[in-house]
Amino acid sequence: MNDASQPVLRDIVLVGGGHSHVGVLRDFAMRPLPGVRITLVCTDAHTPYSGMLPGYVAGHYGYDDVHIDLSRLSVFAGARFIRAEVTGIDRPNRRLLLRGRPPMPYDLVSINIGSTPQVDQVPGASAHAVAVKPIFQFNQRWLALLARVQQHAGAMTIAVVGGGAGGVELTLAMLYRLRKVLQDLGRDPQQLVFHLFTADATILPTHNTRVQRRFATVLRQRGVQVHEGAAVQQVQAQRLQTADGRWIAADEIVWVTQAGGAAWLAETGLALDKRGFIRVNDRLQSITDPRVFAAGDVASMEHHALEKAGVFAVRMARPLARNLRLALADKPLEPYRPQRYWLALISTGDRYAVASRGPLSFAGAWVWRWKDWIDRRFMQRFAEFPEMAPSPRAASAAPGLPLTEQESLQAISAIAMRCGGCGAKVGASVLSRALGALAPVQRDDVLIGLHAPDDAAVVRVPPGMAMVHTVDFFRSFIDDPYVFGQIAANHALGDIFAMGAQAQSATAIATVPPGLDEKVEDLLTQMMTGAIEVLNAAGCALVGGHTGEGSELALGFAVNGLVDASMTGVLRKSGMQAGDVLILTKPIGTGTLFAAHARMAARGRWIQGALDVMRQSNQAGAQVLMAHGATACTDLTGFGLLGHLVEMTRPSGVDAQISLSALPLLDGAVECVARGIVSSLQASNVRLRRALRNQEAYVAHARYPLLFDPQTAGGLLASVPADRAADCLAGLHAAGYEDAAVIGVVLAQDAAQAPVVLQD
Ligand SMILES: Cc1cc2nc3c(=O)[nH]c(=O)nc-3n(C[C@H](O)[C@H](O)[C@H](O)COP(=O)(O)OP(=O)(O)OC[C@H]3O[C@@H](n4cnc5c(N)ncnc54)[C@H](O)[C@@H]3O)c2cc1C
């Protein structure tokens, strides 16, 4: 999490988690700049390291060996990680446009998004070939190809288009792996035939002739048919045509040719080269806009023609970080001078590699071991983090950051407020600008709402209806205010849906850390946009609220719902019947996962998976449960599964049996509790273990601690008549609750014993 004790004065937004930006993040982790907030916006939480990809394809490495966990790295760097796709830049207003969420302001932006395949230039290639770029989606395409090859019966031909280092290395890696796979399946590995096509007169045209000869020999020995001077000009289903008119049949066609810049860059008004990459000067700064930097494949240096290789992207990290710091301080930037010769270690698939540097070349198994050592050492820098001293406090904020007079005053008052100087409401103009952009859902029963401000909102209760009231409030546990807003709203609505009610209206209460007006306004806008989207989707009108300054970002809602005044259809905790089955609609584990996240002990994909589940509404789930005769229901929150279950069994006068192996769990939850990482609320929840009849028998079970794990925006726990359980579960799965499961049964009460029985 960002250090909330420091007011944010400047925003650097890093677009794309490429090889340069991971280095920039590490640089800022080691030397944080007070007052500067770093935000990484990336489509994925894990980014591949190109140097090890061929080894991954060949089967020498696993997924986590070759992927950098951007979410963890961001925690280490004190940076915000936003999983999103950037689709454009509104440069006049200094905002990034993001798919499906509010624009994001920046003071400086840096782009490191790699390259995009240019399959459109050859007819049929986009439809019938597997593009290797963009590299960050490579894994899905490779796994799909791997599965298809295994399912293919008989002989099979694979054509690789592109004879550069990527194409040659990939051909040899695929050949090694796929032949091994066939061998393991008891099939003839020689049934696989490989063709390699290059438009150039030779393979590896940017390397010396000794390297070219070595690889020509290896390819020949492995039976790869190399077609040099053979530009592919057309692709159709299972065949391709070369420039001389020949057609060659191929079951799979893999595209590893030159790539270009992402299409959206053309709309930014930035100067691009003819392949669509951002033209940058020696300071890695766009030649059009000094606030925009670019590095890696997407940067086209004005005075240096660089190969599109990960090695350059890595090398650019340090000068990029330095120039971002200098640019914020309004100091002259420093040039980056790429090396003339660079060492390429190109593997042949079988733990053997060839070194290429200018006119030099050498090869051997030892070269592969050397490459493996270099690559693993590089990855270690992004996986194992040193203990860091706390960063300087706010009172010394931002040495070297040139601020306007107004910004200085706002920064000083933010620090004063933290010192207990003047607890205050957020400034009226900031608030009204942030709230003015919100469009709550229109409802006839809202008589005075958000945009007709008065001392309070006025809402009518429709005839024959009764009101359901609930309130929830908690501080942000993630650095993405938009997603936090969505989860806070979803969490608050959970009680309404668990009662079988419809959501009608909500008032919000929020605290935001003080800072520059524009930063506070953006924080509020992001958070409330997320919240209002969720409230609107539930048909719930935001009618008002209160925002104050506080040491941490926090948000809560008082939500009002409606039920039939006769109480028909109201789901209570007390209706469980012996013989019912227990259904849980969503997986559990948020408490341990976010405790681990704060300690950099959770994988990024676990956290992203948990956030996706936390954003899933309980509205449809409640409807499915009611349609299948649910007898009781509650939503899982702070007391954890056992706490909420006991809240149901007690008033229902029943007992319950829970099957630990049937519990749906979030990915990573078991790993985190196994390491002893639990939420700070766990200890008080564990006191309820006395409600377990056979606790001693299961206390060592890997899933046992998760009975007490507090949930945020958890799923619904309901009892359903046994004969309707299968249909109910099918309905929940169809409604998108993929992990919904029967987790136990309701038993007749044994008043003499603890109410909950565990089984495996
Ligand atoms: C199979 C293969 C093997 C290779 N082997 C080598 C090698 O051994 N050595 C070598 O030097 N080079 C190698 N390369 C080339 C190398 O992969 C690229 O040059 C390198 O990945 C470029 O790095 P980058 O930092 O520019 O971007 P990338 O590594 O491509 O990273 C781009 C990042 O931006 C994110 N992103 C993209 N678009 C958006 C968006 N709109 N919004 C938000 N985020 C976005 C992605 O999720 C990703 O995290 C290989 C390439 C391939 C395909």
XYZ file of N, CA and C and ligand atoms in Angstrom, residues 15-20 41-44 47-48 50-51 53-54 70 84-86 112-115 132-133 135-136 138 166 169-170 256 264 295-298 308-311 313 342 371, ligand 1:
188
model
N 2.700 2.905 -17.766
C 1.725 2.133 -18.557
C 2.417 0.890 -19.088
N 1.954 -0.287 -18.645
C 2.548 -1.546 -19.081
C 3.646 -1.996 -18.137
N 3.598 -3.268 -17.798
C 4.607 -3.811 -16.879
C 5.715 -4.502 -17.625
N 6.276 -3.818 -18.626
C 7.345 -4.420 -19.415
C 8.666 -4.447 -18.667
N 9.704 -4.869 -19.396
C 11.020 -5.073 -18.795
C 11.623 -3.788 -18.229
N 11.290 -2.629 -18.803
C 11.851 -1.368 -18.298
C 11.141 -0.957 -17.010
N -0.119 0.747 -14.382
C -1.358 0.267 -15.006
C -0.964 -0.814 -15.993
N -1.471 -1.992 -15.786
C -1.072 -3.094 -16.669
C -2.239 -4.060 -16.844
N -2.300 -4.655 -18.016
C -3.397 -5.583 -18.304
C -3.275 -6.882 -17.503
N -2.063 -7.201 -17.072
C -1.862 -8.482 -16.382
C -1.105 -8.286 -15.083
N 4.062 -10.590 -15.596
C 4.610 -10.263 -16.913
C 5.770 -11.201 -17.235
N 5.820 -11.716 -18.470
C 6.879 -12.680 -18.773
C 8.239 -12.018 -18.969
N 11.355 -12.156 -21.145
C 11.564 -12.714 -22.483
C 12.748 -13.677 -22.548
N 13.810 -13.381 -21.800
C 15.011 -14.205 -21.889
C 14.759 -15.670 -21.533
N 11.684 -17.212 -21.853
C 10.508 -17.797 -22.501
C 10.831 -19.047 -23.319
N 11.911 -19.018 -24.133
C 12.215 -20.248 -24.870
C 12.457 -21.435 -23.920
N 3.847 -8.544 -10.871
C 3.786 -7.074 -10.831
C 3.050 -6.566 -9.597
N -5.593 -2.909 -15.580
C -6.499 -2.304 -16.557
C -5.759 -2.122 -17.869
N -6.530 -1.888 -18.909
C -5.928 -1.660 -20.219
C -6.010 -0.182 -20.564
N -4.884 0.404 -20.905
C -4.882 1.798 -21.360
C -5.283 1.800 -22.827
N 5.545 1.461 -21.655
C 6.414 0.296 -21.854
C 5.501 -0.909 -22.106
N 4.841 -0.858 -23.285
C 3.776 -1.848 -23.556
C 4.173 -2.884 -24.592
N 5.454 -2.917 -24.973
C 5.884 -3.947 -25.908
C 5.374 -3.693 -27.313
N 5.272 -4.759 -28.102
C 4.834 -4.583 -29.486
C 3.667 -5.505 -29.814
N 2.935 -14.878 -31.986
C 3.705 -15.020 -30.750
C 3.665 -13.730 -29.931
N 3.586 -12.600 -30.624
C 3.467 -11.324 -29.918
C 1.987 -10.962 -29.831
N 3.908 -10.537 -26.366
C 4.566 -11.535 -25.529
C 3.739 -11.849 -24.280
N 2.980 -10.827 -23.778
C 2.271 -11.049 -22.520
C 1.065 -11.961 -22.678
N 1.365 -14.567 -24.687
C 1.982 -15.719 -25.326
C 1.614 -17.025 -24.614
N 14.128 -14.757 -32.295
C 12.892 -15.252 -31.675
C 12.365 -16.473 -32.399
N 14.873 -19.596 -32.122
C 14.926 -20.123 -30.759
C 13.610 -20.807 -30.395
N 12.524 -20.195 -30.834
C 11.212 -20.761 -30.540
C 11.002 -22.082 -31.283
N 6.175 -15.289 -36.018
C 7.198 -14.651 -35.166
C 7.926 -13.566 -35.961
N -3.762 2.005 -30.685
C -4.266 3.204 -30.006
C -3.247 4.336 -29.955
N 9.781 3.376 -23.360
C 10.956 2.497 -23.288
C 10.578 1.098 -23.749
N 11.613 0.311 -24.079
C 11.379 -1.056 -24.554
C 11.000 -1.056 -26.021
N 10.347 -2.124 -26.448
C 9.983 -2.269 -27.862
C 9.203 -1.069 -28.394
N 8.365 -0.460 -27.539
C 7.458 0.586 -28.034
C 8.191 1.896 -28.319
N 14.420 -4.966 -31.586
C 13.346 -5.083 -30.589
C 13.652 -6.305 -29.730
N 14.380 -6.088 -28.682
C 14.807 -7.202 -27.828
C 14.661 -6.803 -26.371
N 14.296 -7.796 -25.554
C 14.104 -7.548 -24.132
C 15.344 -6.956 -23.475
N 16.511 -7.318 -24.007
C 17.752 -6.849 -23.390
C 17.826 -5.319 -23.397
N 15.173 -3.301 -23.486
C 14.130 -2.830 -22.564
C 14.659 -2.853 -21.128
N 25.901 -6.066 -28.226
C 25.278 -6.643 -27.034
C 25.348 -8.149 -27.124
N 23.798 -18.769 -19.109
C 22.570 -18.001 -19.402
C 21.524 -18.237 -18.309
C 9.109 -16.252 -27.947
C 9.944 -15.012 -27.776
C 11.207 -15.119 -27.248
C 11.982 -13.992 -27.054
N 13.215 -14.152 -26.533
C 13.981 -13.079 -26.307
C 15.258 -13.221 -25.708
O 15.707 -14.331 -25.415
N 15.972 -12.100 -25.460
C 15.495 -10.876 -25.786
O 16.185 -9.885 -25.528
N 14.293 -10.690 -26.352
C 13.506 -11.768 -26.630
N 12.295 -11.595 -27.203
C 11.819 -10.240 -27.530
C 11.218 -9.645 -26.306
O 10.156 -10.438 -25.878
C 10.687 -8.237 -26.457
O 11.628 -7.454 -27.074
C 10.376 -7.704 -25.062
O 9.363 -8.463 -24.473
C 9.957 -6.280 -25.098
O 9.851 -5.859 -23.794
P 9.020 -4.610 -23.383
O 9.489 -4.284 -22.038
O 9.118 -3.563 -24.428
O 7.509 -5.074 -23.363
P 6.737 -6.465 -22.922
O 7.739 -7.342 -22.284
O 6.074 -6.907 -24.149
O 5.763 -5.931 -21.837
C 4.652 -5.151 -22.165
C 3.755 -5.010 -20.953
O 2.750 -4.045 -21.212
C 1.469 -4.532 -20.882
N 0.533 -3.886 -21.786
C 0.485 -3.999 -23.132
N -0.483 -3.194 -23.624
C -1.035 -2.560 -22.571
C -2.072 -1.593 -22.430
N -2.715 -1.093 -23.482
N -2.400 -1.175 -21.191
C -1.747 -1.645 -20.108
N -0.768 -2.555 -20.187
C -0.406 -3.000 -21.402
C 1.589 -6.040 -20.993
O 0.666 -6.715 -20.179
C 3.028 -6.279 -20.555
O 3.090 -6.401 -19.158
C 11.496 -12.712 -27.418
C 10.205 -12.619 -27.928
C 9.445 -13.744 -28.120
C 8.071 -13.608 -28.672
